[in-house]
GROMACS .gro file of C-alpha atoms in nm:
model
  290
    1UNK     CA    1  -3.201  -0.117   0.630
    2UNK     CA    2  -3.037   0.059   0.328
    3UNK     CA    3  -3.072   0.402   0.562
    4UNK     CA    4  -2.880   0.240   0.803
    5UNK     CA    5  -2.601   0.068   0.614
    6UNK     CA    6  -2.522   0.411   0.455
    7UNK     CA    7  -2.521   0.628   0.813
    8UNK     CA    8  -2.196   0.646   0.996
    9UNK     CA    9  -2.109   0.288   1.196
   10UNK     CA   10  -2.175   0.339   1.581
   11UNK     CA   11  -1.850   0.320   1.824
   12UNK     CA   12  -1.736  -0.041   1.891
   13UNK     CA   13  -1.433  -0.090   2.136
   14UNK     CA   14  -1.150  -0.288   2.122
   15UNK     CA   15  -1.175  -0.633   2.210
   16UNK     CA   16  -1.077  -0.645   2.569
   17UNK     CA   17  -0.870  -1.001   2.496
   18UNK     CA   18  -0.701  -0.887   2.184
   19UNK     CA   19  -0.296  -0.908   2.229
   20UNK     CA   20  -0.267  -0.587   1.974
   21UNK     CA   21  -0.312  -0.249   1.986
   22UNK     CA   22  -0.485  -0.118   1.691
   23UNK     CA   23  -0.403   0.225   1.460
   24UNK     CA   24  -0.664   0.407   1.474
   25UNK     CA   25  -0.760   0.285   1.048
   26UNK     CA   26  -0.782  -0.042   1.240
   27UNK     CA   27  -1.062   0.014   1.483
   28UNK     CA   28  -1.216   0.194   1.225
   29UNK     CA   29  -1.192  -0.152   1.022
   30UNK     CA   30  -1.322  -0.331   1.284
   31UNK     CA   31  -1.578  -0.117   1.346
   32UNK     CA   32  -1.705  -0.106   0.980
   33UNK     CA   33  -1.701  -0.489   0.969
   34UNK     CA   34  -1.927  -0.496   1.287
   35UNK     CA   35  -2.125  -0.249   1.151
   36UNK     CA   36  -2.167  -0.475   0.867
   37UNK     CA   37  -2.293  -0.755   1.058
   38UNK     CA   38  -2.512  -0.584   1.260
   39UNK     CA   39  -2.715  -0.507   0.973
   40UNK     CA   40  -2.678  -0.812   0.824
   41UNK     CA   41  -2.448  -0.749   0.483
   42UNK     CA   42  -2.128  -0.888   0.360
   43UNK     CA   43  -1.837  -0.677   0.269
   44UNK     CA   44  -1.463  -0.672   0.109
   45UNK     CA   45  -1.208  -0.522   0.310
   46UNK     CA   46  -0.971  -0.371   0.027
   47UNK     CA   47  -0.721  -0.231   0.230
   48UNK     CA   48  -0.327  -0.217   0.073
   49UNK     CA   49  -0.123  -0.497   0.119
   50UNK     CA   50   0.107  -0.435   0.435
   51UNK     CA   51  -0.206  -0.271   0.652
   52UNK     CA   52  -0.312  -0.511   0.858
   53UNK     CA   53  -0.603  -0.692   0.697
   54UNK     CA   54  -0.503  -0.985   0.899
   55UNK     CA   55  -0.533  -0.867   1.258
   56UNK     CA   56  -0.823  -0.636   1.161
   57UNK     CA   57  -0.994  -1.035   1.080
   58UNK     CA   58  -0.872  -1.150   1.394
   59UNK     CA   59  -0.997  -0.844   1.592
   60UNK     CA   60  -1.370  -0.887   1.433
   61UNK     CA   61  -1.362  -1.219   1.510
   62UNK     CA   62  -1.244  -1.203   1.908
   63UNK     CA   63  -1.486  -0.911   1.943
   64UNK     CA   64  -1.768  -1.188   1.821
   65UNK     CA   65  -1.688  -1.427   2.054
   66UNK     CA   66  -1.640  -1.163   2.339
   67UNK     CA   67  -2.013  -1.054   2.270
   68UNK     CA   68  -2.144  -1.430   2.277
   69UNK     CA   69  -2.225  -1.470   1.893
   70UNK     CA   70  -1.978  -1.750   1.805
   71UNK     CA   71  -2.189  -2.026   1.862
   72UNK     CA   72  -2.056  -2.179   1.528
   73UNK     CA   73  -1.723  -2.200   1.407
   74UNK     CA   74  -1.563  -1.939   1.091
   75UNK     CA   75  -1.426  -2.076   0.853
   76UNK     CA   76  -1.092  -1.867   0.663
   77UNK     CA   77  -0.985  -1.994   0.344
   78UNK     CA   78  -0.701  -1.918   0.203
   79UNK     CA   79  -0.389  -2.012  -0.007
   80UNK     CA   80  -0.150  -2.250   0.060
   81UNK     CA   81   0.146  -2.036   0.141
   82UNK     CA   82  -0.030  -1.754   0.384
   83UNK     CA   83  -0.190  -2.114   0.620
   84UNK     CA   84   0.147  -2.080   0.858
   85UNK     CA   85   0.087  -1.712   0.845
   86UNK     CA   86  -0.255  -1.741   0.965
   87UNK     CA   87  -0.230  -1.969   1.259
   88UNK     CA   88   0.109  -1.735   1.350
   89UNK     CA   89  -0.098  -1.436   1.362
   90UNK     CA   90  -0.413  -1.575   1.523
   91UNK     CA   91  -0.184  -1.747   1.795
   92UNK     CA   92  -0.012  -1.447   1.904
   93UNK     CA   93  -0.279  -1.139   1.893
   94UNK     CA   94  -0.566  -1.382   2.000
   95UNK     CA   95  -0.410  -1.708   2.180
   96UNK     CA   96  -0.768  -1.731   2.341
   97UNK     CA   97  -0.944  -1.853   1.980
   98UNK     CA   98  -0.941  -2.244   1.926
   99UNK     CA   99  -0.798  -2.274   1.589
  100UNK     CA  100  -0.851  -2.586   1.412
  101UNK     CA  101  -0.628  -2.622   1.098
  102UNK     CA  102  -0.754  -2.878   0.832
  103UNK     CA  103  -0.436  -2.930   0.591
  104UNK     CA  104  -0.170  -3.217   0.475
  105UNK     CA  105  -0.263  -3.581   0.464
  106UNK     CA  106  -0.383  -3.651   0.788
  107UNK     CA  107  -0.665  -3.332   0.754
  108UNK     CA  108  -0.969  -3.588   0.763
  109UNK     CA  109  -0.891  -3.697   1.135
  110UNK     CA  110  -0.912  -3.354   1.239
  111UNK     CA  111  -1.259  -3.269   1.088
  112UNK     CA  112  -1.440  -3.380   1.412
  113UNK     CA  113  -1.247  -3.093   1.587
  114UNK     CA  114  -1.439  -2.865   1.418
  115UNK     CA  115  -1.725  -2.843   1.607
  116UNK     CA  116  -1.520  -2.725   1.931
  117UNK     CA  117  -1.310  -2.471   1.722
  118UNK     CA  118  -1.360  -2.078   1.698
  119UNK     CA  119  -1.133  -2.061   1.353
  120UNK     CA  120  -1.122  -2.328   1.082
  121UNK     CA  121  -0.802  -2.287   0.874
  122UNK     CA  122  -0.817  -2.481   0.540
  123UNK     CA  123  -0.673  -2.356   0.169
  124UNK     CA  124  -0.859  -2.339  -0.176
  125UNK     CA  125  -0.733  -2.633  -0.341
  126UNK     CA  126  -0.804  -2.839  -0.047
  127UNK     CA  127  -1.183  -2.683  -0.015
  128UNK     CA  128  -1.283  -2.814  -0.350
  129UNK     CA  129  -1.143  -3.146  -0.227
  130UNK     CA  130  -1.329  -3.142   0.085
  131UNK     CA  131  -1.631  -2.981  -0.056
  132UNK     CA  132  -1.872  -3.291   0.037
  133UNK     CA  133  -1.774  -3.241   0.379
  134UNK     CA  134  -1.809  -2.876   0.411
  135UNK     CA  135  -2.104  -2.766   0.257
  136UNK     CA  136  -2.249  -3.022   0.574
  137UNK     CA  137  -2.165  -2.778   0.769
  138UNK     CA  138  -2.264  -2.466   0.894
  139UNK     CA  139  -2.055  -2.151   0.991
  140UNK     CA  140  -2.006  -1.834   1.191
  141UNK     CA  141  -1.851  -1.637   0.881
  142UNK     CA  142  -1.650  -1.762   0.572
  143UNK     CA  143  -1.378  -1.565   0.528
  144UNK     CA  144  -1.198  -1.542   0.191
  145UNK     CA  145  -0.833  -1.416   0.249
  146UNK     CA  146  -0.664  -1.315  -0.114
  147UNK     CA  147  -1.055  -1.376  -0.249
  148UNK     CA  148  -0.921  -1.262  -0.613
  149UNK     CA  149  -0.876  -1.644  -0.605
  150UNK     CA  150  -1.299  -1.614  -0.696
  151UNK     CA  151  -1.232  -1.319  -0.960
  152UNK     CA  152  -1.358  -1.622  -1.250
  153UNK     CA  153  -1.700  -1.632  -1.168
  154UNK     CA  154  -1.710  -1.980  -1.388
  155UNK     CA  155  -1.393  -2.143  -1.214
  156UNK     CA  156  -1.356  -2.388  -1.000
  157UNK     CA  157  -1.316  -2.236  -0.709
  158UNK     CA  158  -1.556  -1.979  -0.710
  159UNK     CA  159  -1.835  -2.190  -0.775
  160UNK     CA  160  -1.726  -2.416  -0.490
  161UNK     CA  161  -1.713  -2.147  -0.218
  162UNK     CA  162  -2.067  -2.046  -0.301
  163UNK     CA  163  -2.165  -2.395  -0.174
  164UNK     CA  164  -2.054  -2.323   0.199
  165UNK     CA  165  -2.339  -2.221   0.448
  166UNK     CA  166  -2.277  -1.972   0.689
  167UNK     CA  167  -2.415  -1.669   0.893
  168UNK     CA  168  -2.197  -1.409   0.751
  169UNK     CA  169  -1.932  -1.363   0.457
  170UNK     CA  170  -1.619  -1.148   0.367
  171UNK     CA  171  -1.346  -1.122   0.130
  172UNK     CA  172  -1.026  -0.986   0.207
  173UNK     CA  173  -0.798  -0.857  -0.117
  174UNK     CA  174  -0.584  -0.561  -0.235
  175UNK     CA  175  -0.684  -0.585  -0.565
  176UNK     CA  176  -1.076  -0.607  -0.602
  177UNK     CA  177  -1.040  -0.509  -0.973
  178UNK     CA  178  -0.728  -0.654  -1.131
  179UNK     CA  179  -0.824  -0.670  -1.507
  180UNK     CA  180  -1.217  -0.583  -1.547
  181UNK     CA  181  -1.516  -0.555  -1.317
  182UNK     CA  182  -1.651  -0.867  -1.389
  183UNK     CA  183  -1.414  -0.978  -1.139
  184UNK     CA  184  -1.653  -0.736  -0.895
  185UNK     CA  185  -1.954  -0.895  -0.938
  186UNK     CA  186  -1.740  -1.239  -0.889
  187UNK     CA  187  -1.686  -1.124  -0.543
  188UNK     CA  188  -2.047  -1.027  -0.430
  189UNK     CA  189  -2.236  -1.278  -0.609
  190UNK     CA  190  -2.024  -1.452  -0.321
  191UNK     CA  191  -2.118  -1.207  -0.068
  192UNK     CA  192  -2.450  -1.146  -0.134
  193UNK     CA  193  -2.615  -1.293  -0.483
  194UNK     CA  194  -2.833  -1.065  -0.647
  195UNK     CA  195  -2.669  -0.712  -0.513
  196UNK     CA  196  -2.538  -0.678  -0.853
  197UNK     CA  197  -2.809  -0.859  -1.043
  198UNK     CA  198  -2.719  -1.188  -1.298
  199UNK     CA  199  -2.405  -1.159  -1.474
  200UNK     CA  200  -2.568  -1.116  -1.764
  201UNK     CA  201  -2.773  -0.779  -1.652
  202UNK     CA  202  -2.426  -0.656  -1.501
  203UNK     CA  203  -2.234  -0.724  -1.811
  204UNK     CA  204  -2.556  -0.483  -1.989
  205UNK     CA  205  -2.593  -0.256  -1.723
  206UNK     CA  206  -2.260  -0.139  -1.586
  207UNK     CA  207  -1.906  -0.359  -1.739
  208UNK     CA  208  -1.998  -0.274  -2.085
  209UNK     CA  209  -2.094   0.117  -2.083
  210UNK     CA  210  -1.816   0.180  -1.851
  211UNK     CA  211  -1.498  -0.067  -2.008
  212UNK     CA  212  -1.591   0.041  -2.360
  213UNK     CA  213  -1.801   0.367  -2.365
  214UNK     CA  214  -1.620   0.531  -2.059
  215UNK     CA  215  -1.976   0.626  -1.907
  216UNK     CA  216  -1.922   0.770  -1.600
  217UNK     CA  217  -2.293   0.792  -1.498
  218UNK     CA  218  -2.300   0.415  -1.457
  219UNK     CA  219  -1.951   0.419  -1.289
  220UNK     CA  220  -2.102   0.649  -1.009
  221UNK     CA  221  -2.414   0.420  -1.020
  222UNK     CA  222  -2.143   0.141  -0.984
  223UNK     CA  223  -1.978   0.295  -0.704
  224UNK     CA  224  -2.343   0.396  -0.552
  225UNK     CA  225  -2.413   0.046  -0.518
  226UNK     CA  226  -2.116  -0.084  -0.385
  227UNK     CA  227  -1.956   0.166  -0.141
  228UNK     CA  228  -2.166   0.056   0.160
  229UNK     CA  229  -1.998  -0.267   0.171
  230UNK     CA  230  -1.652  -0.201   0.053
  231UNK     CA  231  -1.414  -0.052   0.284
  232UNK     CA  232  -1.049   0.066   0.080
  233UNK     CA  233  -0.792   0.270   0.228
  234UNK     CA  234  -0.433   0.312   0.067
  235UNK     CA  235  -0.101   0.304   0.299
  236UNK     CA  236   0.032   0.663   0.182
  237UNK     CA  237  -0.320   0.817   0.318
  238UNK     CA  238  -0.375   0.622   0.655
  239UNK     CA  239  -0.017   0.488   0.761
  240UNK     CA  240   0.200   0.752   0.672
  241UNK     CA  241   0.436   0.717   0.904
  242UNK     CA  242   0.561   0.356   0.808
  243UNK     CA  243   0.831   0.345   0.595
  244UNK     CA  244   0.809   0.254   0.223
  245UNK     CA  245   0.854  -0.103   0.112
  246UNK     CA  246   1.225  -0.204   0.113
  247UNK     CA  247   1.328  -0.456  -0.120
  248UNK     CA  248   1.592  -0.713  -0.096
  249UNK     CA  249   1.776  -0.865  -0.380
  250UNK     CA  250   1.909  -1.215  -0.309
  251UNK     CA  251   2.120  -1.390  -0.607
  252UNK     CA  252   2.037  -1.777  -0.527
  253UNK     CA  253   2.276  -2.027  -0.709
  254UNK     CA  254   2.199  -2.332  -0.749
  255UNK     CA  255   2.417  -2.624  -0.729
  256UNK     CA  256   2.471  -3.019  -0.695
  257UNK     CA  257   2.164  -3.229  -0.842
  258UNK     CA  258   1.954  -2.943  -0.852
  259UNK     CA  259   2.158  -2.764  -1.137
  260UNK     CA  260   2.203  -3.097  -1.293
  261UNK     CA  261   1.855  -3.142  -1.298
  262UNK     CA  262   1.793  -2.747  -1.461
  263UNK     CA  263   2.069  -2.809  -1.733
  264UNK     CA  264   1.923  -3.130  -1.816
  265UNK     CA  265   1.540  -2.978  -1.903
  266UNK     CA  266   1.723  -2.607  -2.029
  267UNK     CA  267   1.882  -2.812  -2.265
  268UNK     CA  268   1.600  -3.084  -2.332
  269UNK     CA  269   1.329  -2.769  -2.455
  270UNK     CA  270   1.602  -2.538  -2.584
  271UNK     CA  271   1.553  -2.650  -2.928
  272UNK     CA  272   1.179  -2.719  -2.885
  273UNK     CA  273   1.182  -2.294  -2.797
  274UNK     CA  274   1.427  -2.207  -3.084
  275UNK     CA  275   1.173  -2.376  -3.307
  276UNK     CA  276   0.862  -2.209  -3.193
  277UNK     CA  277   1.021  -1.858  -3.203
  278UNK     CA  278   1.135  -1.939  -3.598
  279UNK     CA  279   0.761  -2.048  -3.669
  280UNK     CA  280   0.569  -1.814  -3.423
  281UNK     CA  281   0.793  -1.493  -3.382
  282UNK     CA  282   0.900  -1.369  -3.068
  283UNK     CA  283   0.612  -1.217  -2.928
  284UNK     CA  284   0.374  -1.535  -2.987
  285UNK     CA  285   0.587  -1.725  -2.856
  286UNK     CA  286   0.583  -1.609  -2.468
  287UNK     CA  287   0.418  -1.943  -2.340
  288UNK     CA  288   0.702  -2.206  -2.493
  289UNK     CA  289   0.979  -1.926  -2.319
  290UNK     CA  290   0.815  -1.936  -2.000
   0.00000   0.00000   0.00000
């Protein structure tokens, strides 16, 4: 199995009902994450914001239910402002794909569409709400979209998505590593518990000799381990003909009730700030500012 994870993914072809064409880094995407299943590992797909980890999702998923393996619904968490952007995207590349979207109020009369439904839509906060429901049920794949929501192994959240049962997992982030690699071994003890042994063997083995003693023979080991089932590409080496980010600048002013309502608490903790900058200092002080 381990010889086969590491040789090169066989050819997979475009899923014939898929409203997109896809660069060729795409189909190379969706290739790897069939690959991945095949042989039955988990993965992150670590691409750059802005290349398409979306419709690379959406592509894996129609090509499952084109070859006849979706006898279960997925499941795609993810946070509360990217839920519109999600049923946007899956509507117009793969219209086909029942979509069954489990947020708001009324969410619990919709659970019994679940059963009938290729993608379940739900967010974080309202999965460790729902939890008692969920973990009832089996999936398909879970699909973490922005999973450094699980980079705290002890939070709430990522102990509550280890709960769910399903076939097949995968994490979808830019930024795997953000501030030390225990967020890593947050993600695949998701994935697949174990790969990186307990978290207090990986804190020995690997975060401590290569955060403190720069030892780059257990960073290679590291990497060793993990490259099968993380797939990274950055936008200046596989999309180089897309322009570079353009940024708008919008002044907002507020006005009516709304800056009645900001003067009223600017001038309520003003004070209460002044004070903890004369007892703190300025720098220790960051919190009360904010």
């Amino acid at each position: 199995r381990a010889r086969a994870l590491n040789r090169a993914p066989s050819f997979v072809s475009e899923p014939v009902s898929l409203k997109a064409t896809l660069r060729p880094y795409q189909h190379e995407g969706l290739t790897w994450m069939q690959h991945l299943r095949e042989h039955g590992a988990c993965g992150v797909l670590a691409d750059d914001m802005g290349l398409g980890k979306t419709l690379q999702t959406i592509a894996h998923l129609t090509k499952e239910k084109e070859e006849h393996r979706t006898d279960l619904p997925s499941l795609i968490l993810v946070p509360t402002s990217l839920i519109g952007n999600w049923q946007r995207e899956t509507k117009k590349f793969a219209p086909h794909l029942k979509i069954c979207v489990l947020h708001g109020p009324k969410r619990h009369e919709r659970f019994e569409r679940i059963s009938k439904a290729d993608v379940v839509l739900t967010t974080y906060p309202l999965l460790v709400r729902d939890i008692e429901r969920f973990e009832e049920m089996e999936f398909h794949y879970v699909i973490l979209d922005e999973a450094q929501a699980i980079k705290n192994p002890r939070s709430q959240i990522a102990r509550t998505v280890r709960r769910l049962n399903s076939r097949h997992r995968l994490c979808l982030t830019g930024t795997p590593v953000e501030n030390n690699l225990e967020e890593l071994w947050s993600l695949f003890d998701f994935l697949m518990p174990g790969l990186l042994g307990e978290a207090a063997r990986f804190r020995a083995a690997f975060r401590i000799p290569i955060e403190r003693e720069g030892n780059d023979a257990r960073l290679e080991a590291l990497r060793r381990r993990v490259s099968p089932f993380i797939l990274r590409r950055v936008k200046e080496s596989v999309a180089t003909e897309l322009p570079p980010k353009t940024e708008l600048v919008r002044p907002v002013e507020i006005h009516g009730d709304q800056r009645e309502l900001y003067e009223a608490i600017r001038v309520a903790v003003h004070d209460d700030v002044r004070k903890a900058i004369r007892k703190k200092g300025f720098a220790a002080s960051t919190v009360a500012i904010l």
